[in-house]
PDB file of C-alpha atoms in Angstrom:
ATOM      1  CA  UNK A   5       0.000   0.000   0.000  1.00 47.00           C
ATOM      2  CA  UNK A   6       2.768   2.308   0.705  1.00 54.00           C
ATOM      3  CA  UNK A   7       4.332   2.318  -2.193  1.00 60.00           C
ATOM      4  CA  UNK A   8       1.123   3.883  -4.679  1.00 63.00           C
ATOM      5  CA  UNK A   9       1.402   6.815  -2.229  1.00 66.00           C
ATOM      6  CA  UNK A  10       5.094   7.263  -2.924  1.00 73.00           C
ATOM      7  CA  UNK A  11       5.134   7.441  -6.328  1.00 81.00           C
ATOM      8  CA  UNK A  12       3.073  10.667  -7.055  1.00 83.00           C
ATOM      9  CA  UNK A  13       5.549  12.218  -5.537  1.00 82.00           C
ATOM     10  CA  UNK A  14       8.707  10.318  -7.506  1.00 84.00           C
ATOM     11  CA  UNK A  15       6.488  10.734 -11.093  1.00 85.00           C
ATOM     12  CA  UNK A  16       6.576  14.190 -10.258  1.00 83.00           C
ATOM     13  CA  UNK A  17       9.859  15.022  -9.521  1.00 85.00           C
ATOM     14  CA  UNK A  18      11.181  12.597 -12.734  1.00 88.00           C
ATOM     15  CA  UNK A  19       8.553  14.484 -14.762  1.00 84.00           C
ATOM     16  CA  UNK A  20       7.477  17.698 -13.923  1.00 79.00           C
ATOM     17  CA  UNK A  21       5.345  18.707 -17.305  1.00 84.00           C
ATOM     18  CA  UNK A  22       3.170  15.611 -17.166  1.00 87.00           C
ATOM     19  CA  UNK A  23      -0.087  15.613 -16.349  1.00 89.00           C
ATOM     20  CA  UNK A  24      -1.207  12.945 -13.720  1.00 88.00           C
ATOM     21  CA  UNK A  25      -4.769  11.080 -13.884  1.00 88.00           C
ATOM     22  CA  UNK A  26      -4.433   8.625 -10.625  1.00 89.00           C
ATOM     23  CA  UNK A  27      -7.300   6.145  -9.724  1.00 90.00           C
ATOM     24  CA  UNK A  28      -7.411   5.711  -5.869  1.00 90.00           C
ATOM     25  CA  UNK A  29      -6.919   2.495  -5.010  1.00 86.00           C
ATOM     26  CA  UNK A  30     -10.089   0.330  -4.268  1.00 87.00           C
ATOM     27  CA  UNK A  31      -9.253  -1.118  -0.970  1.00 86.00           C
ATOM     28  CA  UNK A  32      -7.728   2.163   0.102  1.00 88.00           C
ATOM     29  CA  UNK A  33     -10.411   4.537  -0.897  1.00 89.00           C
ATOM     30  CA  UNK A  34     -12.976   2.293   0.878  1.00 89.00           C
ATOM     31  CA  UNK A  35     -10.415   2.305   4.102  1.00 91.00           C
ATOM     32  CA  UNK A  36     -11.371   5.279   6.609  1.00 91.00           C
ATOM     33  CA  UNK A  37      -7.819   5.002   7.834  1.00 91.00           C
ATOM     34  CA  UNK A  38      -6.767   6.020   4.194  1.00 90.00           C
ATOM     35  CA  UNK A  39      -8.772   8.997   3.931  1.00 92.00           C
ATOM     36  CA  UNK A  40      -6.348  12.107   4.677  1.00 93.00           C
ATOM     37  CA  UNK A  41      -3.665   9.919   2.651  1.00 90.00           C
ATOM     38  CA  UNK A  42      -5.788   9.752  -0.284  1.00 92.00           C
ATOM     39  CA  UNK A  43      -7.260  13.703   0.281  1.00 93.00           C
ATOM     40  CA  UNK A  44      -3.188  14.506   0.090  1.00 91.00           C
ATOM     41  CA  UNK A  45      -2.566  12.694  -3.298  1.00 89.00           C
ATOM     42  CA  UNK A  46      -5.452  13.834  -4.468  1.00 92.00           C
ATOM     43  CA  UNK A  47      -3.770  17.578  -3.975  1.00 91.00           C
ATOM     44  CA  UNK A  48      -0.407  16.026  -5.845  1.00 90.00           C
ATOM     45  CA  UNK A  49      -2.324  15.265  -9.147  1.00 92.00           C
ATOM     46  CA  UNK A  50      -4.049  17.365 -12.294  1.00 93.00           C
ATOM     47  CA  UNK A  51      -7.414  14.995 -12.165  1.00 95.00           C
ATOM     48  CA  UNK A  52      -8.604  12.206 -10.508  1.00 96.00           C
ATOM     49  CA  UNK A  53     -11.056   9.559 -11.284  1.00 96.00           C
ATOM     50  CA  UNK A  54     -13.587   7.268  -9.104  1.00 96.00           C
ATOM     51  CA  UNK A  55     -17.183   4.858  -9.835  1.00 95.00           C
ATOM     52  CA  UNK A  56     -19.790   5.204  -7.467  1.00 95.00           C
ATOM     53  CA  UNK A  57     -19.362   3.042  -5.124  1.00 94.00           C
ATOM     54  CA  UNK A  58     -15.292   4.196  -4.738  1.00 95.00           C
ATOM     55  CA  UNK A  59     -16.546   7.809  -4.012  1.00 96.00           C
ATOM     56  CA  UNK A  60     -19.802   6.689  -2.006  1.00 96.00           C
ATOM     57  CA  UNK A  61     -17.344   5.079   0.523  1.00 95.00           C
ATOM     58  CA  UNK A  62     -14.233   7.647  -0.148  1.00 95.00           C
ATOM     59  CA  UNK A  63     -17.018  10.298   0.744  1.00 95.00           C
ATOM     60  CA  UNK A  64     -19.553   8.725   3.138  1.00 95.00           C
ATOM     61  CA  UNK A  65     -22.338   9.592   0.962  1.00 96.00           C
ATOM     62  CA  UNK A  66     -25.081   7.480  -0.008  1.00 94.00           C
ATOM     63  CA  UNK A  67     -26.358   9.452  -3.287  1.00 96.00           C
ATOM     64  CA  UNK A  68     -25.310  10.385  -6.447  1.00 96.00           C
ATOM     65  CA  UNK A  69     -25.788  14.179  -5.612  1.00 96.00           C
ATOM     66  CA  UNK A  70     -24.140  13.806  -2.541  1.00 97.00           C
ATOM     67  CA  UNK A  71     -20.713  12.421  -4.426  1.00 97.00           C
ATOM     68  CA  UNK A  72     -20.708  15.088  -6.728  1.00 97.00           C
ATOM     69  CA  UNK A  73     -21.228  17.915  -4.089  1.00 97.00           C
ATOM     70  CA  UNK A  74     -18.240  16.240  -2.321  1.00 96.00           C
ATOM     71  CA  UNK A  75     -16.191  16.098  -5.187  1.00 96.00           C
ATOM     72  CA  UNK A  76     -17.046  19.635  -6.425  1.00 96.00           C
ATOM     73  CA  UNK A  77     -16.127  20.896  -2.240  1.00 95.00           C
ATOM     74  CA  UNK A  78     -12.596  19.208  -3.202  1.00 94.00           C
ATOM     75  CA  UNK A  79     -12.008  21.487  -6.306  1.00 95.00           C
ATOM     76  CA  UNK A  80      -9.863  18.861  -7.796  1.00 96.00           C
ATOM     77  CA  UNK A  81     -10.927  17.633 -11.970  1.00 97.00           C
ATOM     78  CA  UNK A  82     -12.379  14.289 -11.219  1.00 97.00           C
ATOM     79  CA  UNK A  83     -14.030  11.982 -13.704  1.00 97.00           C
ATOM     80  CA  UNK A  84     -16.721   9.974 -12.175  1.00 97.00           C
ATOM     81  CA  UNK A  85     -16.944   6.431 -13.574  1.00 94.00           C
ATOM     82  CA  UNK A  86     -21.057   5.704 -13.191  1.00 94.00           C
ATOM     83  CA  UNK A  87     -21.619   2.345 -14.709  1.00 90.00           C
ATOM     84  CA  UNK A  88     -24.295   1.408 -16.863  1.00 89.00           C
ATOM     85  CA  UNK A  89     -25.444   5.497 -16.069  1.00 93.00           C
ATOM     86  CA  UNK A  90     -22.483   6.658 -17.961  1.00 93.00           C
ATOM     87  CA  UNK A  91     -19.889   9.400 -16.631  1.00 95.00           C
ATOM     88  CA  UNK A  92     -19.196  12.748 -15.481  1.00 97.00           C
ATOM     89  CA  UNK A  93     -17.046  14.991 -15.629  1.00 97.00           C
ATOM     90  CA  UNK A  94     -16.545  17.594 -13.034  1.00 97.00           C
ATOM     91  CA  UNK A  95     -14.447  20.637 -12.803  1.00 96.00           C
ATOM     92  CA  UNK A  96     -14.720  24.416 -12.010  1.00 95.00           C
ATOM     93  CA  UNK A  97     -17.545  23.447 -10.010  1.00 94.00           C
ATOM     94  CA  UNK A  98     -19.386  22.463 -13.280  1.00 96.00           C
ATOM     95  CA  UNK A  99     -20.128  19.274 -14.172  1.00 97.00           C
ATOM     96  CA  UNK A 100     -21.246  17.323 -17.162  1.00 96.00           C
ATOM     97  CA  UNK A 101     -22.756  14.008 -17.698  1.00 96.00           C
ATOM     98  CA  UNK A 102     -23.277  11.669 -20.299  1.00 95.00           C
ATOM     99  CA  UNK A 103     -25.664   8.243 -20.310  1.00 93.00           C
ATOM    100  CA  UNK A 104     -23.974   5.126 -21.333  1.00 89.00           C
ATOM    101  CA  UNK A 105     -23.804   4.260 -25.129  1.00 89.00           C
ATOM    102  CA  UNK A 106     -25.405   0.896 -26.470  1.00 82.00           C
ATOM    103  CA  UNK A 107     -25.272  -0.569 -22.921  1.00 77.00           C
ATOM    104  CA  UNK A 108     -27.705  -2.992 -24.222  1.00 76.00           C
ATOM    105  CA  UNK A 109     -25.039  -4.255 -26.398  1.00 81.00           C
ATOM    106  CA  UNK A 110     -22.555  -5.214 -23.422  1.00 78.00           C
ATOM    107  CA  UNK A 111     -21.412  -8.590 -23.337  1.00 75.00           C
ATOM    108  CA  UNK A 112     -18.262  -7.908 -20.239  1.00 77.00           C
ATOM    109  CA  UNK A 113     -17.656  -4.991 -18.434  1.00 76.00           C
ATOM    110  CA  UNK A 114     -14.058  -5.575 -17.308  1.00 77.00           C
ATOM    111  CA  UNK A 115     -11.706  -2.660 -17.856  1.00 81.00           C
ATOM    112  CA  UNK A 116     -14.506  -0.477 -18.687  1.00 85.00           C
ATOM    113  CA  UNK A 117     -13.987   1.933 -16.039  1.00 86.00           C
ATOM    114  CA  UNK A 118      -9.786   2.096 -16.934  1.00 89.00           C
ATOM    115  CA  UNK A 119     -10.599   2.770 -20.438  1.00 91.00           C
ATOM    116  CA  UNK A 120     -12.718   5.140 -20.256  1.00 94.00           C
ATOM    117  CA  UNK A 121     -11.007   7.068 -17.889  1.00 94.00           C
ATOM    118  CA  UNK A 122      -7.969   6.706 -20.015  1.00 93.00           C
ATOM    119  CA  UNK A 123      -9.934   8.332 -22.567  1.00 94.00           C
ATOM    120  CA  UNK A 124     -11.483  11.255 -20.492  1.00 95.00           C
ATOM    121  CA  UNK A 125      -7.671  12.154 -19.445  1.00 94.00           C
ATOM    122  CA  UNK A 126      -6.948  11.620 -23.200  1.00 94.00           C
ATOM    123  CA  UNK A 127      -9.325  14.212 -24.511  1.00 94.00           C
ATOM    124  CA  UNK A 128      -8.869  16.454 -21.450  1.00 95.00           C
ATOM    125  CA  UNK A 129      -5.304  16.972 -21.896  1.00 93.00           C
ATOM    126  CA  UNK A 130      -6.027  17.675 -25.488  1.00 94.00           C
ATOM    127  CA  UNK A 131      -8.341  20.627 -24.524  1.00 94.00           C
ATOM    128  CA  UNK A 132     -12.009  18.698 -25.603  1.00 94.00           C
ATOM    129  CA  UNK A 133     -15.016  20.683 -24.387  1.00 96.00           C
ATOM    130  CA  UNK A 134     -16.244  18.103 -21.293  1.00 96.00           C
ATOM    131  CA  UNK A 135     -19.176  17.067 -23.305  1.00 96.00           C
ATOM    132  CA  UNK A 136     -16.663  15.992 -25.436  1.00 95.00           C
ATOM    133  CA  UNK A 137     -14.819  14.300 -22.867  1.00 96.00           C
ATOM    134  CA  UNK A 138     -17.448  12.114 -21.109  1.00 96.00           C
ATOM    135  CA  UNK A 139     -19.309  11.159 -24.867  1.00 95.00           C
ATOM    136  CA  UNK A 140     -16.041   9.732 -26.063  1.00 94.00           C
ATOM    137  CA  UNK A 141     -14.905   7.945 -22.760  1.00 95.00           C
ATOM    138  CA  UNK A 142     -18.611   6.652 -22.736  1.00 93.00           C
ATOM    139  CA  UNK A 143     -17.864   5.763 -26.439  1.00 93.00           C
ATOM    140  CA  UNK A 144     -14.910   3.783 -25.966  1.00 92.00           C
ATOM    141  CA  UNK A 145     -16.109   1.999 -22.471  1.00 91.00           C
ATOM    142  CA  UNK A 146     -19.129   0.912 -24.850  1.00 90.00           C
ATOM    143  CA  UNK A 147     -16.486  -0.760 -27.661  1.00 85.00           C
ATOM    144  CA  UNK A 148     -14.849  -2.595 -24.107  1.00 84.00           C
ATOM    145  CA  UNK A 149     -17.943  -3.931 -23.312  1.00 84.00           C
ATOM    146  CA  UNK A 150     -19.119  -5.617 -26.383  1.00 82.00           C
ATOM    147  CA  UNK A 151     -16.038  -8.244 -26.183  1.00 76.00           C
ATOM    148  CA  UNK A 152     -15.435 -11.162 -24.057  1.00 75.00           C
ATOM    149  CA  UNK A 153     -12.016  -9.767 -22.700  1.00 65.00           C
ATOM    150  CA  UNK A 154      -9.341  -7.981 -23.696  1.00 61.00           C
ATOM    151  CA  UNK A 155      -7.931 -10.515 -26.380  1.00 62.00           C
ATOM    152  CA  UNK A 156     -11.043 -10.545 -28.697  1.00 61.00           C
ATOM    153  CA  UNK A 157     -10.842  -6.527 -28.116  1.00 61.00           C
ATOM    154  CA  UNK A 158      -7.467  -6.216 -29.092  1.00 64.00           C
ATOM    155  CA  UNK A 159      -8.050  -8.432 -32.503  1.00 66.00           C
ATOM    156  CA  UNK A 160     -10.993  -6.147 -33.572  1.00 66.00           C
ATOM    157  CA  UNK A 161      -8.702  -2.959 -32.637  1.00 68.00           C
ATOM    158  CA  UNK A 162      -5.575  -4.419 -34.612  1.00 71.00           C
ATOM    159  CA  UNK A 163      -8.403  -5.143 -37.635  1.00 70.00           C
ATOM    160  CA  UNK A 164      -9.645  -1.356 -37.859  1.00 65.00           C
TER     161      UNK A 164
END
């Protein structure tokens, strides 16, 4: 565990003009203990990103409203992972959502949530609008979902 929180700080040093996305850990952002650890990495990086039940537990709320107030009180760029609901993205105390695309059409979910927030930082660091950003992390979470794994995924991809 000690060693995630340790390397925000080394990345930075090695590389001061990136920009830095970082996904709390699971098991720490549900910990209580790791709150103020995680609140003071969270201050280290450009954006963060969470799902639901991450941030319901991170933030001891028990709504979707609730999360985002929390998240907006923190003043930190966060992308909120949402599921079959889709995403948001929330910054400058503005936020913008988008509904999952062609959930119907989901055959696994794994790595959804990693992909699209790879995507979100993608088209945030290349200055997309944030309707922008949360339609085309939703877009490519909905191409990871309609394969059985990442092999099948990466055929189609290498096919394109």
């Amino acid at each position: 565990h000690e060693t995630v929180f340790e390397e925000i700080d080394l990345i930075r040093q090695a590389a001061q003009n990136i920009k830095i996305l970082w996904e709390p850990p699971t098991f720490s952002s549900k910990d209580p203990s790791m709150r103020e650890r995680i609140l003071n990495n969270l201050k280290k990086v450009d954006f963060y990103s969470m799902n639901l039940d991450e941030a319901a537990a991170f933030f001891q709320a028990n709504s979707r409203e609730a999360i985002i107030e929390k998240m907006m009180e923190l003043d930190i760029p966060s992308f909120l992972r949402e599921g079959e609901n889709g995403s948001s993205w929330i910054e400058n105390h503005k936020i913008v959502s988008c509904p999952a695309i062609e959930k119907e059409k989901a055959v696994n979910v794994t790595g959804c949530g990693n992909t699209s927030a790879a995507a979100a930082l993608y088209w945030r660091i290349e200055g997309s609008c944030f309707e922008d950003i949360v339609l085309h992390a939703n877009e490519v979470a909905s191409l990871c979902a309609r394969y059985e794994g990442p092999i099948p995924l990466k055929q189609v991809l290498c096919n394109l």
